[in-house]
PDB file of C-alpha atoms in Angstrom:
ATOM      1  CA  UNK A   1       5.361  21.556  15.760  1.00 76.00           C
ATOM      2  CA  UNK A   2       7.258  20.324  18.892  1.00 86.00           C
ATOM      3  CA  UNK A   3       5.119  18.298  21.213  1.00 92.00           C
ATOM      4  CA  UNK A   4       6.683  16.695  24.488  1.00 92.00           C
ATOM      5  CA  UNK A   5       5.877  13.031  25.466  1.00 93.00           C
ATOM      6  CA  UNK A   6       2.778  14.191  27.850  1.00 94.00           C
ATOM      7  CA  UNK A   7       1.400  15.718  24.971  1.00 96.00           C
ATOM      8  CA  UNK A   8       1.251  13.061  22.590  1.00 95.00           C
ATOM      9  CA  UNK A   9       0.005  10.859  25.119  1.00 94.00           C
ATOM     10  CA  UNK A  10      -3.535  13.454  25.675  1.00 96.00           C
ATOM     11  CA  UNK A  11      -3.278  13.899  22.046  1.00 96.00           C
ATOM     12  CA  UNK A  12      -3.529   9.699  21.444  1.00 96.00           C
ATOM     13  CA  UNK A  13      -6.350   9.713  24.665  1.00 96.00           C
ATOM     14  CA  UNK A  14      -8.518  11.977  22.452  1.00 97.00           C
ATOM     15  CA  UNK A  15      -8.102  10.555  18.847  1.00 96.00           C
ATOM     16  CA  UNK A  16      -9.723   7.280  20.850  1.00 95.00           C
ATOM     17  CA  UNK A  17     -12.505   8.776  22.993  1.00 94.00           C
ATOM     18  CA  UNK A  18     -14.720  11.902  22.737  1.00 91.00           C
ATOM     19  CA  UNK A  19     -14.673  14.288  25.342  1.00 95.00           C
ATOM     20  CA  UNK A  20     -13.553  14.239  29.076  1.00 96.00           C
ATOM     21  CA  UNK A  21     -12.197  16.770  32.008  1.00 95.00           C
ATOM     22  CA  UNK A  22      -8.246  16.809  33.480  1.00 95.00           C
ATOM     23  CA  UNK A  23      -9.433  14.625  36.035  1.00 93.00           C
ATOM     24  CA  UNK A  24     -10.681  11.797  33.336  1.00 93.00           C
ATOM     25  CA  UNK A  25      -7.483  12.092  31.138  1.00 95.00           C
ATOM     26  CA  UNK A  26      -5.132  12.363  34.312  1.00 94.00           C
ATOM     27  CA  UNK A  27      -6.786   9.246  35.547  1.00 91.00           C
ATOM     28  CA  UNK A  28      -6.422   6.991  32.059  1.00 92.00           C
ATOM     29  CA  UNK A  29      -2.912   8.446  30.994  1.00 90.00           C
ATOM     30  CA  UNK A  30      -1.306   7.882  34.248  1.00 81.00           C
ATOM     31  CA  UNK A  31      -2.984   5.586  36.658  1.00 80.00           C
ATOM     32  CA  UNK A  32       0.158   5.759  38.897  1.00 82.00           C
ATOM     33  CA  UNK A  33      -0.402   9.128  39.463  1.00 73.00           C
ATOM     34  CA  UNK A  34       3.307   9.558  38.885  1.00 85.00           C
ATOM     35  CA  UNK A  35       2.404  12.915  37.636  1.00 87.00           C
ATOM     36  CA  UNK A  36       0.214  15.824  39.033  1.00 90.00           C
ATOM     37  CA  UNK A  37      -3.123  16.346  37.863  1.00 89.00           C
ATOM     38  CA  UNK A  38      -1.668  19.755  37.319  1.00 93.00           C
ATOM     39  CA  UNK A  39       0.765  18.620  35.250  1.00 94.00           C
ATOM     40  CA  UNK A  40      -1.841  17.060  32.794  1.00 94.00           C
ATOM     41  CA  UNK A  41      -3.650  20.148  32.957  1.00 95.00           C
ATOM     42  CA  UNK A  42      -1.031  22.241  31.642  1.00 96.00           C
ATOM     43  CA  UNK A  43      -0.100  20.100  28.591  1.00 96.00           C
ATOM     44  CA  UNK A  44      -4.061  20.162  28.011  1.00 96.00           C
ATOM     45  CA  UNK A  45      -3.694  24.001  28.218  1.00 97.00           C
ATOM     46  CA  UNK A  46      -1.204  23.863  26.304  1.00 96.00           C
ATOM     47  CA  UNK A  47      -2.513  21.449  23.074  1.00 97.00           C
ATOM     48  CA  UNK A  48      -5.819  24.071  23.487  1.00 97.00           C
ATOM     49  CA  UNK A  49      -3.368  27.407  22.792  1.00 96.00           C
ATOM     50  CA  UNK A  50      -1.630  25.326  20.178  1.00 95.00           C
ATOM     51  CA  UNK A  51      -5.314  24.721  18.091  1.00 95.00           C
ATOM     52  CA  UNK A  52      -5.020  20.802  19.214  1.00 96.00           C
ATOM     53  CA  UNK A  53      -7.360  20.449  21.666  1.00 97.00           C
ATOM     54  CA  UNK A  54     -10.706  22.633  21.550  1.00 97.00           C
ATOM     55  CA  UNK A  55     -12.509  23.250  25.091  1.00 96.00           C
ATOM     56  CA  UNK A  56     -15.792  24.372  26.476  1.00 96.00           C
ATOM     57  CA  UNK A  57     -16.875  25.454  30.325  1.00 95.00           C
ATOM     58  CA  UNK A  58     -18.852  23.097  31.884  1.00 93.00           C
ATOM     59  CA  UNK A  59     -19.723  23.773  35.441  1.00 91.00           C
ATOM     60  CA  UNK A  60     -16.246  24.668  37.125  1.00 90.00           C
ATOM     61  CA  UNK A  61     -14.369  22.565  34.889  1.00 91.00           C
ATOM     62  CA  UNK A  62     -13.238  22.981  31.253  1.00 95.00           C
ATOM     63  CA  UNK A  63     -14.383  19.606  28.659  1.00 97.00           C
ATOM     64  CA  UNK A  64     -11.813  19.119  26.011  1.00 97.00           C
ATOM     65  CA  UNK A  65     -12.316  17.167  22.775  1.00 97.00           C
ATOM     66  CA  UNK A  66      -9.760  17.146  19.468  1.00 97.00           C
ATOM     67  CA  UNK A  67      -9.843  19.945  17.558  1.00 96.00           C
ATOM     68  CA  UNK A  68      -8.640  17.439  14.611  1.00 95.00           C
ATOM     69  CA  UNK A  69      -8.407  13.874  13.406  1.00 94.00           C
ATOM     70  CA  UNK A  70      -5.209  12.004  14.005  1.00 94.00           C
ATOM     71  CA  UNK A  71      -5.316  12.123  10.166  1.00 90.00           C
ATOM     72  CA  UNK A  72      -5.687  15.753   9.420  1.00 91.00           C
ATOM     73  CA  UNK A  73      -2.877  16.454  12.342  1.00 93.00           C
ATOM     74  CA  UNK A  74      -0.069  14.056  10.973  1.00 91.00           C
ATOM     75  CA  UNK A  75      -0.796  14.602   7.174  1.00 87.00           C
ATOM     76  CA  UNK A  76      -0.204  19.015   8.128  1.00 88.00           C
ATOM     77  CA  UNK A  77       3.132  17.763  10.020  1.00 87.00           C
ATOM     78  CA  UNK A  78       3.683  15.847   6.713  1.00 85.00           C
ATOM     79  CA  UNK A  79       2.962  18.493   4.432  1.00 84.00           C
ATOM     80  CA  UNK A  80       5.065  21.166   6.979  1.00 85.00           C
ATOM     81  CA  UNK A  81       7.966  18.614   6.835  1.00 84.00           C
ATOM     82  CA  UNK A  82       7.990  18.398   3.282  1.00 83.00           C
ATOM     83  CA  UNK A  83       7.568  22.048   2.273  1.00 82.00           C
ATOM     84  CA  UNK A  84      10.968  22.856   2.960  1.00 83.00           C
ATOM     85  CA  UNK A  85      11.624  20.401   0.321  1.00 85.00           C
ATOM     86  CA  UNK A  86       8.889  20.410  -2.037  1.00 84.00           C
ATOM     87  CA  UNK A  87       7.693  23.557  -4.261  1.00 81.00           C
ATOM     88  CA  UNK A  88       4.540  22.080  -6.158  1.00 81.00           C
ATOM     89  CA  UNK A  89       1.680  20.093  -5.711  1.00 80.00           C
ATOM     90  CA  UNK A  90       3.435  17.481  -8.229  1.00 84.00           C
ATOM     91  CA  UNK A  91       6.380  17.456  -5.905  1.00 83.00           C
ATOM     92  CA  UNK A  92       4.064  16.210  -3.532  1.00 80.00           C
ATOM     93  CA  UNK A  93       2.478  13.548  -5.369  1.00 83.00           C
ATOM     94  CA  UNK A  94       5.494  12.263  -6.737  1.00 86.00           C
ATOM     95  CA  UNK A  95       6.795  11.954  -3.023  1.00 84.00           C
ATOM     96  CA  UNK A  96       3.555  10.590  -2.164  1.00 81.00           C
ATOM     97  CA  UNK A  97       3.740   8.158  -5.147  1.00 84.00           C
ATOM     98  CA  UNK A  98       7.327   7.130  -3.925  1.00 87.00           C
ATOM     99  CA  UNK A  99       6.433   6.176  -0.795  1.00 83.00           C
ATOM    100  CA  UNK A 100       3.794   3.261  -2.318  1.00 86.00           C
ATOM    101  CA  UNK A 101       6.720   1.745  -3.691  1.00 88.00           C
ATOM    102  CA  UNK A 102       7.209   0.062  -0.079  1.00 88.00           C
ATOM    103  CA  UNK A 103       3.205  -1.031  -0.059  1.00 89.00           C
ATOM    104  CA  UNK A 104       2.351  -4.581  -0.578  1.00 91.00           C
ATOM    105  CA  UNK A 105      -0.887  -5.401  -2.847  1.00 91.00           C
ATOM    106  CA  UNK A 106      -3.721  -5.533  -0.001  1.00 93.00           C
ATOM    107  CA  UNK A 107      -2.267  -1.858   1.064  1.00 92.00           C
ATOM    108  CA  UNK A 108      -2.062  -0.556  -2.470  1.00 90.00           C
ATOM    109  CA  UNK A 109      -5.618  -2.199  -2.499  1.00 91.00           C
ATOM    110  CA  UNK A 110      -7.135  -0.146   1.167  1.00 92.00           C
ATOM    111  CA  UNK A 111      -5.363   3.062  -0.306  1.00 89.00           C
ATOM    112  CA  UNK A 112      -7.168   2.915  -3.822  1.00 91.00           C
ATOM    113  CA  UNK A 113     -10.410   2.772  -1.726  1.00 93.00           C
ATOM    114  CA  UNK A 114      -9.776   5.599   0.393  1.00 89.00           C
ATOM    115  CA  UNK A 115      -8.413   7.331  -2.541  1.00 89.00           C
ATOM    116  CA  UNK A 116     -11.916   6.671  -4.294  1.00 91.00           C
ATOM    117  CA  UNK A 117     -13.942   7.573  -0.817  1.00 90.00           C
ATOM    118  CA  UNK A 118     -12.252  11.035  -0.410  1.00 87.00           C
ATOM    119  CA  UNK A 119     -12.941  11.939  -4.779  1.00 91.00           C
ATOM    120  CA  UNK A 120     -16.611  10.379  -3.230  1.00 90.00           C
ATOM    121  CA  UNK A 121     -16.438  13.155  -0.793  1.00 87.00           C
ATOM    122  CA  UNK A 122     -15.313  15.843  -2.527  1.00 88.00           C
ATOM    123  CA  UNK A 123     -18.102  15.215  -5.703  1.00 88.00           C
ATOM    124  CA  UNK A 124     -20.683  15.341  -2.849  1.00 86.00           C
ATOM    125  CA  UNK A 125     -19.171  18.232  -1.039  1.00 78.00           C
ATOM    126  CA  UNK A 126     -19.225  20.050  -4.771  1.00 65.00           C
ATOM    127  CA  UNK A 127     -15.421  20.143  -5.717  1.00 55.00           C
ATOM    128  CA  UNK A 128     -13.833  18.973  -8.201  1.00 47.00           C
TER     129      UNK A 128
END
């Protein structure tokens, strides 16, 4: 998925804050008002018809919020990279694996535990 520079900047405004109007994001993501309000609002548009950015009608103006975690969106640009390489799940581990060779012991250390909180997770959620 292609996204230009505007967009990854209102992409980055809502993985750190909840919800907020064109006016809000215009204001934070450009305080020099080097671009048009309009502007923003089309890239916002444009992350909502893309499944990025979900919105609701409030008053006369739209409230966006992320449709996804920062998490969730770069690990499904991972995994849409990677398919044109990869042809099994054990492709993808063993890439994954390959790219812990790089980690040093306090990172292999944070990704065990997220490792263990996500199996947490799914156990609670009922998968296996």
């Amino acid at each position: 998925m292609r996204l230009g520079d505007l967009e990854k900047a209102v992409l980055q405004y809502f993985w750190g804050n909840d919800a907020a109007d064109v006016k809000q994001v215009h204001r934070e993501i450009d305080p020099s008002a080097q671009r048009s309000m309009n502007t923003v609002q089309s890239a916002m548009d444009r992350l909502f018809k893309k499944g990025l950015l979900k919105r609701e009608k409030i008053g006369h103006a739209f409230v966006y919020r992320s449709a996804q975690s920062r998490d969730a969106f770069v690990a499904k640009l991972m995994r849409a990279v990677a398919s044109d390489f990869i042809s099994s799940e054990q492709d993808y581990l063993a890439a994954f694996s390959s790219l812990t060779d790089e980690l040093d012991s306090a990172q292999l250390d944070e990704l065990e535990q997220l490792i263990e909180r996500r199996r947490s997770e799914n156990q609670a959620g009922g998968e296996t």
